[in-house]
Amino acid sequence: MSRDDAAARVARQMPTRFLRGYAGAKLRSDPVYDAAASRLRHLDHPLFDLGCGVGIFELYLRELGFTMPIVAVDHDQRKIATARTLARHYASLAFRAADAREAVPVGMNVVALDVFHYFTEAEQRKIADSIAAAVPAGGVAIIRDAVRDGSVRYKLTAAQETFSRAIRWLKAERLNFPTVDLVAAPFRERGFSEEIVPMWGRTPFNNYLFVFRRPGSGTTHA
């Protein structure tokens, strides 16, 4: 199935007009979904998604043909309820309500998209360390977030996130964007290889993609 077809199928499944528009727009305009999918391809480890929302990425992976077991968590129980309803059509896909500060299950690839900036610096360090500790040999951690660097893009990102909190789309205690070094530190300490690239696509936001790979054989397919 083509990426456009997969995105359209995900959007059509959303239960409200707002979510159908939101999912369609996100999958069309945000490059992170395809970027993450491309880096997960050929990896057989189960996947843990930290901060999954209504499950757009999980459904997109399934529509693209990814079959690895997936566990996805979010602290917003309304979004988890929606994701669980959508997950009934797919195998090995589980959603549960949880706090991102809880320990990440060991032995899984990890995705965390736009999660870090809702936590204090100490909490961000704890989350990054938990992710790094969980990834198995040959596995990968994929993180996307806006970084704090004082740029115009950073200021626009902070303004947009503030608005999303104001309208209650995002239930977040705070906004605190991380630095590149804070995110990368626990992976560098453990000898992961790293790829850090801009990931703003056609948006004005200061997003970066972090891809950390733990050395080791892992299980892959050609």
GROMACS .gro file of C-alpha atoms in nm:
model
  222
    1MET     CA    1   0.000   0.000   0.000
    2SER     CA    2   0.129   0.348  -0.084
    3ARG     CA    3   0.195   0.600   0.190
    4ASP     CA    4  -0.085   0.824   0.063
    5ASP     CA    5  -0.329   0.533   0.067
    6ALA     CA    6  -0.218   0.432   0.416
    7ALA     CA    7  -0.261   0.787   0.543
    8ALA     CA    8  -0.607   0.812   0.390
    9ARG     CA    9  -0.714   0.482   0.547
   10VAL     CA   10  -0.598   0.597   0.890
   11ALA     CA   11  -0.780   0.929   0.859
   12ARG     CA   12  -1.104   0.764   0.750
   13GLN     CA   13  -1.109   0.548   1.062
   14MET     CA   14  -1.108   0.842   1.302
   15PRO     CA   15  -1.440   0.874   1.487
   16THR     CA   16  -1.498   1.249   1.453
   17ARG     CA   17  -1.469   1.504   1.176
   18PHE     CA   18  -1.206   1.693   1.373
   19LEU     CA   19  -0.989   1.384   1.421
   20ARG     CA   20  -1.027   1.282   1.057
   21GLY     CA   21  -0.897   1.622   0.950
   22TYR     CA   22  -0.627   1.622   1.214
   23ALA     CA   23  -0.497   1.275   1.129
   24GLY     CA   24  -0.502   1.341   0.756
   25ALA     CA   25  -0.320   1.672   0.793
   26LYS     CA   26  -0.058   1.530   1.029
   27LEU     CA   27   0.022   1.233   0.807
   28ARG     CA   28   0.041   1.451   0.495
   29SER     CA   29   0.242   1.742   0.635
   30ASP     CA   30   0.455   1.608   0.920
   31PRO     CA   31   0.763   1.423   0.792
   32VAL     CA   32   0.830   1.244   1.120
   33TYR     CA   33   0.591   0.954   1.054
   34ASP     CA   34   0.766   0.842   0.737
   35ALA     CA   35   1.107   0.916   0.886
   36ALA     CA   36   1.036   0.698   1.189
   37ALA     CA   37   0.878   0.422   0.981
   38SER     CA   38   1.180   0.406   0.750
   39ARG     CA   39   1.414   0.363   1.047
   40LEU     CA   40   1.201   0.086   1.199
   41ARG     CA   41   1.175  -0.115   0.880
   42HIS     CA   42   1.349  -0.455   0.892
   43LEU     CA   43   1.364  -0.454   1.274
   44ASP     CA   44   1.173  -0.732   1.451
   45HIS     CA   45   1.193  -0.609   1.810
   46PRO     CA   46   0.859  -0.510   1.964
   47LEU     CA   47   0.790  -0.138   1.962
   48PHE     CA   48   0.705   0.086   2.256
   49ASP     CA   49   0.553   0.427   2.176
   50LEU     CA   50   0.581   0.681   2.455
   51GLY     CA   51   0.313   0.948   2.409
   52CYS     CA   52   0.098   0.792   2.137
   53GLY     CA   53  -0.206   1.022   2.147
   54VAL     CA   54  -0.496   0.864   1.958
   55GLY     CA   55  -0.265   0.613   1.789
   56ILE     CA   56  -0.210   0.776   1.450
   57PHE     CA   57   0.144   0.641   1.415
   58GLU     CA   58   0.050   0.289   1.520
   59LEU     CA   59  -0.236   0.269   1.270
   60TYR     CA   60  -0.011   0.413   1.000
   61LEU     CA   61   0.253   0.146   1.065
   62ARG     CA   62  -0.009  -0.128   1.043
   63GLU     CA   63  -0.148   0.012   0.716
   64LEU     CA   64   0.207   0.017   0.577
   65GLY     CA   65   0.242  -0.353   0.659
   66PHE     CA   66   0.447  -0.342   0.981
   67THR     CA   67   0.361  -0.644   1.196
   68MET     CA   68   0.580  -0.615   1.507
   69PRO     CA   69   0.397  -0.617   1.841
   70ILE     CA   70   0.332  -0.261   1.956
   71VAL     CA   71   0.257  -0.125   2.303
   72ALA     CA   72   0.165   0.243   2.305
   73VAL     CA   73   0.100   0.466   2.605
   74ASP     CA   74  -0.031   0.814   2.674
   75HIS     CA   75  -0.141   0.990   2.991
   76ASP     CA   76  -0.462   1.126   2.831
   77GLN     CA   77  -0.722   0.859   2.901
   78ARG     CA   78  -0.968   1.002   2.646
   79LYS     CA   79  -0.713   0.963   2.369
   80ILE     CA   80  -0.629   0.612   2.486
   81ALA     CA   81  -0.999   0.520   2.480
   82THR     CA   82  -1.018   0.637   2.118
   83ALA     CA   83  -0.700   0.447   2.027
   84ARG     CA   84  -0.829   0.127   2.184
   85THR     CA   85  -1.146   0.144   1.978
   86LEU     CA   86  -0.943   0.187   1.660
   87ALA     CA   87  -0.701  -0.092   1.758
   88ARG     CA   88  -0.975  -0.356   1.747
   89HIS     CA   89  -0.913  -0.396   1.374
   90TYR     CA   90  -0.544  -0.481   1.416
   91ALA     CA   91  -0.340  -0.763   1.570
   92SER     CA   92  -0.073  -0.723   1.840
   93LEU     CA   93  -0.153  -0.357   1.905
   94ALA     CA   94  -0.217  -0.249   2.264
   95PHE     CA   95  -0.284   0.094   2.411
   96ARG     CA   96  -0.280   0.185   2.777
   97ALA     CA   97  -0.287   0.495   2.994
   98ALA     CA   98   0.047   0.560   3.162
   99ASP     CA   99   0.284   0.835   3.269
  100ALA     CA  100   0.592   0.893   3.053
  101ARG     CA  101   0.802   0.902   3.369
  102GLU     CA  102   0.734   0.533   3.432
  103ALA     CA  103   1.010   0.289   3.337
  104VAL     CA  104   1.016   0.188   2.970
  105PRO     CA  105   0.985  -0.193   2.918
  106VAL     CA  106   1.322  -0.352   2.847
  107GLY     CA  107   1.387  -0.522   2.514
  108MET     CA  108   1.181  -0.296   2.288
  109ASN     CA  109   1.254  -0.037   2.024
  110VAL     CA  110   1.122   0.296   2.147
  111VAL     CA  111   0.954   0.591   1.977
  112ALA     CA  112   0.889   0.916   2.165
  113LEU     CA  113   0.746   1.190   1.945
  114ASP     CA  114   0.700   1.538   2.096
  115VAL     CA  115   0.708   1.419   2.457
  116PHE     CA  116   1.014   1.562   2.630
  117HIS     CA  117   0.908   1.926   2.641
  118TYR     CA  118   0.626   1.857   2.886
  119PHE     CA  119   0.866   1.770   3.169
  120THR     CA  120   1.124   1.930   3.394
  121GLU     CA  121   1.490   1.894   3.306
  122ALA     CA  122   1.537   1.629   3.575
  123GLU     CA  123   1.239   1.434   3.441
  124GLN     CA  124   1.367   1.465   3.084
  125ARG     CA  125   1.698   1.315   3.189
  126LYS     CA  126   1.516   1.031   3.364
  127ILE     CA  127   1.300   0.958   3.059
  128ALA     CA  128   1.596   0.964   2.821
  129ASP     CA  129   1.793   0.732   3.051
  130SER     CA  130   1.497   0.493   3.078
  131ILE     CA  131   1.466   0.477   2.700
  132ALA     CA  132   1.839   0.420   2.653
  133ALA     CA  133   1.838   0.141   2.911
  134ALA     CA  134   1.542  -0.033   2.745
  135VAL     CA  135   1.667  -0.059   2.386
  136PRO     CA  136   1.812  -0.405   2.309
  137ALA     CA  137   2.125  -0.488   2.110
  138GLY     CA  138   2.064  -0.395   1.748
  139GLY     CA  139   1.763  -0.188   1.850
  140VAL     CA  140   1.676   0.176   1.799
  141ALA     CA  141   1.533   0.470   1.987
  142ILE     CA  142   1.361   0.740   1.781
  143ILE     CA  143   1.288   1.072   1.948
  144ARG     CA  144   1.142   1.386   1.792
  145ASP     CA  145   1.113   1.711   1.977
  146ALA     CA  146   1.170   2.080   1.940
  147VAL     CA  147   1.497   2.190   2.093
  148ARG     CA  148   1.570   2.500   2.295
  149ASP     CA  149   1.818   2.710   2.098
  150GLY     CA  150   1.675   3.064   2.094
  151SER     CA  151   1.594   3.058   1.721
  152VAL     CA  152   1.282   3.206   1.559
  153ARG     CA  153   1.163   2.851   1.494
  154TYR     CA  154   1.198   2.774   1.863
  155LYS     CA  155   0.991   3.079   1.961
  156LEU     CA  156   0.716   2.987   1.712
  157THR     CA  157   0.711   2.632   1.844
  158ALA     CA  158   0.676   2.749   2.203
  159ALA     CA  159   0.389   2.978   2.104
  160GLN     CA  160   0.201   2.700   1.922
  161GLU     CA  161   0.240   2.457   2.212
  162THR     CA  162   0.118   2.722   2.455
  163PHE     CA  163  -0.196   2.765   2.243
  164SER     CA  164  -0.255   2.388   2.231
  165ARG     CA  165  -0.242   2.377   2.609
  166ALA     CA  166  -0.478   2.675   2.635
  167ILE     CA  167  -0.748   2.502   2.430
  168ARG     CA  168  -0.692   2.177   2.626
  169TRP     CA  169  -0.595   1.968   2.324
  170LEU     CA  170  -0.276   1.893   2.512
  171LYS     CA  171  -0.294   1.809   2.881
  172ALA     CA  172   0.049   1.918   2.991
  173GLU     CA  173   0.176   2.043   3.324
  174ARG     CA  174   0.438   2.270   3.167
  175LEU     CA  175   0.644   2.350   2.859
  176ASN     CA  176   1.019   2.303   2.890
  177PHE     CA  177   1.199   2.232   2.563
  178PRO     CA  178   1.517   2.022   2.595
  179THR     CA  179   1.862   2.083   2.453
  180VAL     CA  180   2.026   1.843   2.210
  181ASP     CA  181   2.287   1.743   2.466
  182LEU     CA  182   2.028   1.661   2.731
  183VAL     CA  183   1.845   1.419   2.501
  184ALA     CA  184   2.161   1.259   2.365
  185ALA     CA  185   2.366   1.222   2.684
  186PRO     CA  186   2.248   0.878   2.811
  187PHE     CA  187   2.278   0.728   2.463
  188ARG     CA  188   2.629   0.863   2.416
  189GLU     CA  189   2.728   0.725   2.756
  190ARG     CA  190   2.614   0.378   2.644
  191GLY     CA  191   2.792   0.386   2.309
  192PHE     CA  192   2.490   0.423   2.081
  193SER     CA  193   2.545   0.554   1.730
  194GLU     CA  194   2.345   0.869   1.665
  195GLU     CA  195   2.172   1.056   1.387
  196ILE     CA  196   2.040   1.405   1.470
  197VAL     CA  197   1.873   1.591   1.186
  198PRO     CA  198   1.620   1.875   1.141
  199MET     CA  199   1.266   1.741   1.111
  200TRP     CA  200   1.045   2.041   1.050
  201GLY     CA  201   0.935   1.968   0.694
  202ARG     CA  202   0.690   2.236   0.577
  203THR     CA  203   0.616   2.352   0.931
  204PRO     CA  204   0.769   2.656   1.108
  205PHE     CA  205   0.859   2.450   1.413
  206ASN     CA  206   1.206   2.381   1.555
  207ASN     CA  207   1.176   2.003   1.549
  208TYR     CA  208   1.470   1.764   1.534
  209LEU     CA  209   1.482   1.388   1.486
  210PHE     CA  210   1.712   1.188   1.713
  211VAL     CA  211   1.788   0.831   1.608
  212PHE     CA  212   2.002   0.626   1.846
  213ARG     CA  213   2.108   0.272   1.758
  214ARG     CA  214   2.253   0.032   2.013
  215PRO     CA  215   2.538  -0.178   1.871
  216GLY     CA  216   2.469  -0.549   1.837
  217SER     CA  217   2.332  -0.801   1.596
  218GLY     CA  218   1.957  -0.763   1.650
  219THR     CA  219   1.713  -0.946   1.425
  220THR     CA  220   1.663  -0.804   1.081
  221HIS     CA  221   1.523  -0.895   0.745
  222ALA     CA  222   1.660  -0.785   0.411
   0.00000   0.00000   0.00000
